[in-house]
Short mmCIF file of C-alpha atoms in Angstrom, two decimals:
data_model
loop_
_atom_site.label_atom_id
_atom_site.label_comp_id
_atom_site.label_asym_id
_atom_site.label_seq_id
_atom_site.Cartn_x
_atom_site.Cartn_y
_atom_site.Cartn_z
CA UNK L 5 0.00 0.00 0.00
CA UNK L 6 1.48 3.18 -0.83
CA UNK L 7 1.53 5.64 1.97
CA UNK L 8 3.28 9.28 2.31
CA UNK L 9 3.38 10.94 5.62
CA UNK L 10 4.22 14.42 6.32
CA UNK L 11 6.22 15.97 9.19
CA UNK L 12 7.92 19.02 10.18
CA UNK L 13 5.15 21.84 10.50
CA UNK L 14 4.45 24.03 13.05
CA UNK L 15 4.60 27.30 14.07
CA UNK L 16 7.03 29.70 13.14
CA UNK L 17 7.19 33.22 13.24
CA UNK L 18 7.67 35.46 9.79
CA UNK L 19 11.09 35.58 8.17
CA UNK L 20 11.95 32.17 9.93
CA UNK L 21 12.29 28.51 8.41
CA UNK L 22 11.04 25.23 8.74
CA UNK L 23 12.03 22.14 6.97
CA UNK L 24 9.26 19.37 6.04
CA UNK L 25 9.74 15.55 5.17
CA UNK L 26 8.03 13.11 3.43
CA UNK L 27 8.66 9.90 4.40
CA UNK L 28 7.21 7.92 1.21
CA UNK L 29 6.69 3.52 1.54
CA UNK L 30 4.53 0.91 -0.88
CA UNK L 31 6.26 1.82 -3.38
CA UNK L 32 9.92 2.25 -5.39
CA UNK L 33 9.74 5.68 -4.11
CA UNK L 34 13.28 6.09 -6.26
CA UNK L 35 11.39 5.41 -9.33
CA UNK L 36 8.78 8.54 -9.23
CA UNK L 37 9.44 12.21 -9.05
CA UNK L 38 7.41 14.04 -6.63
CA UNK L 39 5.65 16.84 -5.66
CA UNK L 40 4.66 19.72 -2.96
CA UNK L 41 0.98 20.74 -3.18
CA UNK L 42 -0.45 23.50 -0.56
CA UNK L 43 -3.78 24.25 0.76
CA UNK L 44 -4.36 27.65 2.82
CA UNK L 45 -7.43 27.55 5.52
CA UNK L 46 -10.63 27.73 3.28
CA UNK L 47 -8.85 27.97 0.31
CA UNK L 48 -7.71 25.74 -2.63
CA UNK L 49 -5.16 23.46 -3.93
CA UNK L 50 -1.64 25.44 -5.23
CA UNK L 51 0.97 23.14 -6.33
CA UNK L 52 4.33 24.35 -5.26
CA UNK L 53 7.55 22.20 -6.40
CA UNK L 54 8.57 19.13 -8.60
CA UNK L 55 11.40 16.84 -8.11
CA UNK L 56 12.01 14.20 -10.86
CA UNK L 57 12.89 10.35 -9.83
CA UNK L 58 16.31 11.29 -9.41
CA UNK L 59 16.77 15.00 -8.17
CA UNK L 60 17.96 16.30 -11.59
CA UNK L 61 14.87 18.20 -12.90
CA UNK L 62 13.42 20.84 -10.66
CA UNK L 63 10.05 23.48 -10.76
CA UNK L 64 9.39 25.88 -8.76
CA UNK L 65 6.21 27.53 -8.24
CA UNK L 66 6.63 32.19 -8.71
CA UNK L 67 5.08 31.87 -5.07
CA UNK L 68 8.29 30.23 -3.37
CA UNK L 69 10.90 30.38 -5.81
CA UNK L 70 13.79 31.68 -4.58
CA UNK L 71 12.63 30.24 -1.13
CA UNK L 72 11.96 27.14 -0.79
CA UNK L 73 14.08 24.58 -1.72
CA UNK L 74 12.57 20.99 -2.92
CA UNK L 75 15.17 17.88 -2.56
CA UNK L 76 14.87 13.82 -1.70
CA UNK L 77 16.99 11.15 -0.71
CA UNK L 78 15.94 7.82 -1.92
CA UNK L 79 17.86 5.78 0.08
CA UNK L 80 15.98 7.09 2.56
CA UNK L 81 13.11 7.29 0.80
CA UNK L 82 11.96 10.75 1.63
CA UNK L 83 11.13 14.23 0.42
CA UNK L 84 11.77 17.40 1.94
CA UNK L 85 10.62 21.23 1.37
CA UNK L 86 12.93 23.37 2.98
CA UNK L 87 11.25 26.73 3.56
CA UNK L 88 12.75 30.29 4.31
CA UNK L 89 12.08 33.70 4.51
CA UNK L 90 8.18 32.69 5.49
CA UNK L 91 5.22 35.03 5.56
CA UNK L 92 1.88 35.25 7.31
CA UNK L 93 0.33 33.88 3.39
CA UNK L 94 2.85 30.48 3.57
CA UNK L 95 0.10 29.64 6.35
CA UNK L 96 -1.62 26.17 5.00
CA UNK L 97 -1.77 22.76 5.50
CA UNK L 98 1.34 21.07 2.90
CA UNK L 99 0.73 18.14 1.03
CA UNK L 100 2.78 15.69 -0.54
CA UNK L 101 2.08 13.63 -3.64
CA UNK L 102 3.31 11.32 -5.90
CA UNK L 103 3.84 12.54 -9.42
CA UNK L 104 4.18 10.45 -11.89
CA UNK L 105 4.17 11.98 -15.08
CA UNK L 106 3.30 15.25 -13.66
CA UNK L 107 0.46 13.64 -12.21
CA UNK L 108 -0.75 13.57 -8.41
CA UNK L 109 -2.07 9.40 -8.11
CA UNK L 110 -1.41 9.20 -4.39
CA UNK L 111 -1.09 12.06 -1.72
CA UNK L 112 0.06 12.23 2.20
CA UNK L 113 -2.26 13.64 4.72
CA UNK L 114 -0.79 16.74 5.25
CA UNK L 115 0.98 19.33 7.30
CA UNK L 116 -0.11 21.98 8.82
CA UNK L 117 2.13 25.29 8.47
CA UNK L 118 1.37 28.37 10.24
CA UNK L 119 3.09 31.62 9.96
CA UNK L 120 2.26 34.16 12.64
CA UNK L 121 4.03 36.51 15.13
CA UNK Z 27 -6.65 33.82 -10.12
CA UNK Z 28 -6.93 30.20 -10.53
CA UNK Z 29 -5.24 29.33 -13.97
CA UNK Z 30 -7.77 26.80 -14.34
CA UNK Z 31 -11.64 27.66 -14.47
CA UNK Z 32 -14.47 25.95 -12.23
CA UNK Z 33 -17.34 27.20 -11.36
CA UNK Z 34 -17.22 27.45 -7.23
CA UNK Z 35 -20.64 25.03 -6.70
CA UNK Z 36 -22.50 22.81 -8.04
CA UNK Z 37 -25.57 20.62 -6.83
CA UNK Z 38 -27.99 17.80 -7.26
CA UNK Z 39 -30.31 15.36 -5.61
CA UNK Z 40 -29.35 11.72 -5.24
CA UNK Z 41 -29.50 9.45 -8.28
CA UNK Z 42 -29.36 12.74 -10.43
CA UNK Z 43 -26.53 13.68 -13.07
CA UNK Z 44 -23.69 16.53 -11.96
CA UNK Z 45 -21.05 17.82 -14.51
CA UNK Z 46 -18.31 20.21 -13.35
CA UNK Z 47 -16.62 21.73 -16.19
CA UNK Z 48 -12.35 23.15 -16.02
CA UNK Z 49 -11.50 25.52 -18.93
CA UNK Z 50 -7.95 26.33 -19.52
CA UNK Z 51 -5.99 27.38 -22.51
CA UNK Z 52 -3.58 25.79 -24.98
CA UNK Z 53 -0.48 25.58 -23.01
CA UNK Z 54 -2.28 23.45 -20.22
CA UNK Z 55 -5.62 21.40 -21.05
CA UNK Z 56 -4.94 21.67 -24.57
CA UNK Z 57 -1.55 20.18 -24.04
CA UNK Z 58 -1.61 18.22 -21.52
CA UNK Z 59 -4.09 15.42 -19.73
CA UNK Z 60 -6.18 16.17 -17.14
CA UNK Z 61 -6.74 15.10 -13.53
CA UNK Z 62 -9.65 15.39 -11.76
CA UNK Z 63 -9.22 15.31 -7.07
CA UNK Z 64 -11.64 15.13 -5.05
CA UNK Z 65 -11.14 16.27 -1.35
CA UNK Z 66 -13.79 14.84 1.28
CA UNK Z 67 -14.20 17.20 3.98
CA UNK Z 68 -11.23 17.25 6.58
CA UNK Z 69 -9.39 14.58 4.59
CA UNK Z 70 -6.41 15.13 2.09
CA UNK Z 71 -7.57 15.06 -1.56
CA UNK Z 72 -7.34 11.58 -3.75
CA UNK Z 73 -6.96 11.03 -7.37
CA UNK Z 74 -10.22 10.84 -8.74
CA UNK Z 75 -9.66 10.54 -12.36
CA UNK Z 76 -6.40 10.15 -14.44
CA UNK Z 77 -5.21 11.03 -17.57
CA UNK Z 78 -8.94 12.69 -18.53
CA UNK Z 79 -11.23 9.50 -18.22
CA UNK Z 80 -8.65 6.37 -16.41
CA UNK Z 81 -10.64 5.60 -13.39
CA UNK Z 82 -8.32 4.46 -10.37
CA UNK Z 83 -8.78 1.01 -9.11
CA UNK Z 84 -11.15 1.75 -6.30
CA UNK Z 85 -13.48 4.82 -8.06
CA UNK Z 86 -17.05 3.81 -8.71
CA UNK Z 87 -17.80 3.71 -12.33
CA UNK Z 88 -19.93 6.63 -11.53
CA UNK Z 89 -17.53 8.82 -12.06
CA UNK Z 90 -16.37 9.99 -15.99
CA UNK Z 91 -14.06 12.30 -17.27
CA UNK Z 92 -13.61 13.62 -21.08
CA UNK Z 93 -11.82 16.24 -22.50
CA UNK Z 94 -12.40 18.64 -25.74
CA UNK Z 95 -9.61 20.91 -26.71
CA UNK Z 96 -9.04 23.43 -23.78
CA UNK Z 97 -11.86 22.44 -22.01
CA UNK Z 98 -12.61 19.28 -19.66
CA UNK Z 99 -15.41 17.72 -17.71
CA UNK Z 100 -16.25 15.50 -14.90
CA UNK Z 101 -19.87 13.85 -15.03
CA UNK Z 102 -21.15 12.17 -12.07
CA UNK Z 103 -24.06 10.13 -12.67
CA UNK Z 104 -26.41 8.78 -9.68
CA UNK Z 105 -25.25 10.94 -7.33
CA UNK Z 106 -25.02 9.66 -4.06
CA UNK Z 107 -24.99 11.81 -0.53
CA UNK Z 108 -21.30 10.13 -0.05
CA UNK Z 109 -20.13 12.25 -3.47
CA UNK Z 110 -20.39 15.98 -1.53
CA UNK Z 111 -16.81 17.33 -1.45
CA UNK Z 112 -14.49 19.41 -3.67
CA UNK Z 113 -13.49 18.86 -6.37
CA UNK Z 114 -10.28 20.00 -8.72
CA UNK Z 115 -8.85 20.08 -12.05
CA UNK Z 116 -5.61 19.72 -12.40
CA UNK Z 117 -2.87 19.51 -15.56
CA UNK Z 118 0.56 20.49 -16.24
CA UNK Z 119 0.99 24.06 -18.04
CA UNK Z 120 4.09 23.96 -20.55
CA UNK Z 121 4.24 28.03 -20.28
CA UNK Z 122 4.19 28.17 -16.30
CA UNK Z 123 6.31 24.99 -16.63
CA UNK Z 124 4.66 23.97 -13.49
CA UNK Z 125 1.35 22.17 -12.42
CA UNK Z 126 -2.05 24.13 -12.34
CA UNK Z 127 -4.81 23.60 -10.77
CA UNK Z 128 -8.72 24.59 -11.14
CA UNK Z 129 -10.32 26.63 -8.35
CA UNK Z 130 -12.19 24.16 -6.89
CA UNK Z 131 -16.36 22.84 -7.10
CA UNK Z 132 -18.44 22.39 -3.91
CA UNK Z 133 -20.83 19.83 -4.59
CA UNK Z 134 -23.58 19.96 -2.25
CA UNK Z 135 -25.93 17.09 -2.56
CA UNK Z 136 -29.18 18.00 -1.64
#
């Protein structure tokens, strides 16, 4: 069964960082590039980042480029967002999928994220 | 500004027929295939529909996708109380180089 869990949010004030993992199993997780999606309270779905099967091709949402930084490690089989420079609008519960094909066939149950002073 | 277009509800009674539509433009939908999610409420969302009409093993039959040049649909048929959630379009867009997704359709079964 293919199962993706999140970890790593919180709160954090603005300007500061957090890093979040993805801890992917079920599956050749080394095989499949992945993805960051977001979801702010009420609001909906904003994909953020691609990472291909084996780290070389990246995307960047305009919303976080330049700040967040997408990676993996599949010997460990797990994804990370690293996050910096975050503002009161970063607030949202962070997904991660699978993305095969730039398609999202299985996603984690989220993170949530909240940016406040 | 979603880069995708839903319309923000939609409803029906149960055993009725529900289409929500997603218009984009050539560099996304009429490029690209189309996913549809659909998000339960309080739960993450789950691949509803692949590739405009591949149902997942799992999704009731139900459930359809199609798509027409920059435009694409999902058709519910005999709705069922179960089905009221969001829903989203999603595709890649070859000018954002990046993944888009619709706004998002309430479906309120009534």
């Amino acid at each position: 069964e293919v199962q993706l869990v999140e970890s790593g949010g919180g709160l954090v004030q603005p300007g500061g960082s957090l890093r979040l993992s993805c801890a992917a199993s079920g599956f050749s997780f080394g095989d499949y590039s992945m993805s960051w999606v977001r979801q702010a309270p009420g609001k909906g779905l904003e994909w953020l980042s691609y990472i291909s099967s084996t780290g070389h091709t990246i995307y960047y949402a305009d919303s976080v480029k330049g700040r967040f930084t997408i990676s993996r490690d599949n010997a460990k089989n797990s994804l990370y967002l690293q996050m910096n420079s975050l503002r009161v609008e970063d607030t949202a519960v962070y997904y991660c999928a699978r993305a095969p094909n730039y398609d999202f066939d299985y996603w984690g149950q989220g993170t949530l994220v909240t940016v406040s002073s | 500004h979603s880069v995708l277009t839903q319309p923000p509800s939609a409803s029906g009674t149960p055993g009725q027929r529900v289409t929500i539509s997603c218009s984009g433009s050539n560099s996304n939908i009429g490029s690209n295939t189309v996913n549809w999610h659909q998000q339960l409420p309080g739960t993450a969302p789950k691949l509803l529909i692949s590739r405009n009409n591949q149902r997942p093993s799992g999704v009731p039959d139900r459930f359809s996708g199609s798509k027409s040049g920059t435009s694409a649909s999902l058709v519910i048929s005999g709705l069922q109380s179960e089905d009221e959630a969001d829903y989203y379009c999603a595709t890649w867009d070859d000018s954002l180089n990046g993944a888009v997704f619709g706004g998002g359709t309430k479906l309120t079964v009534l």
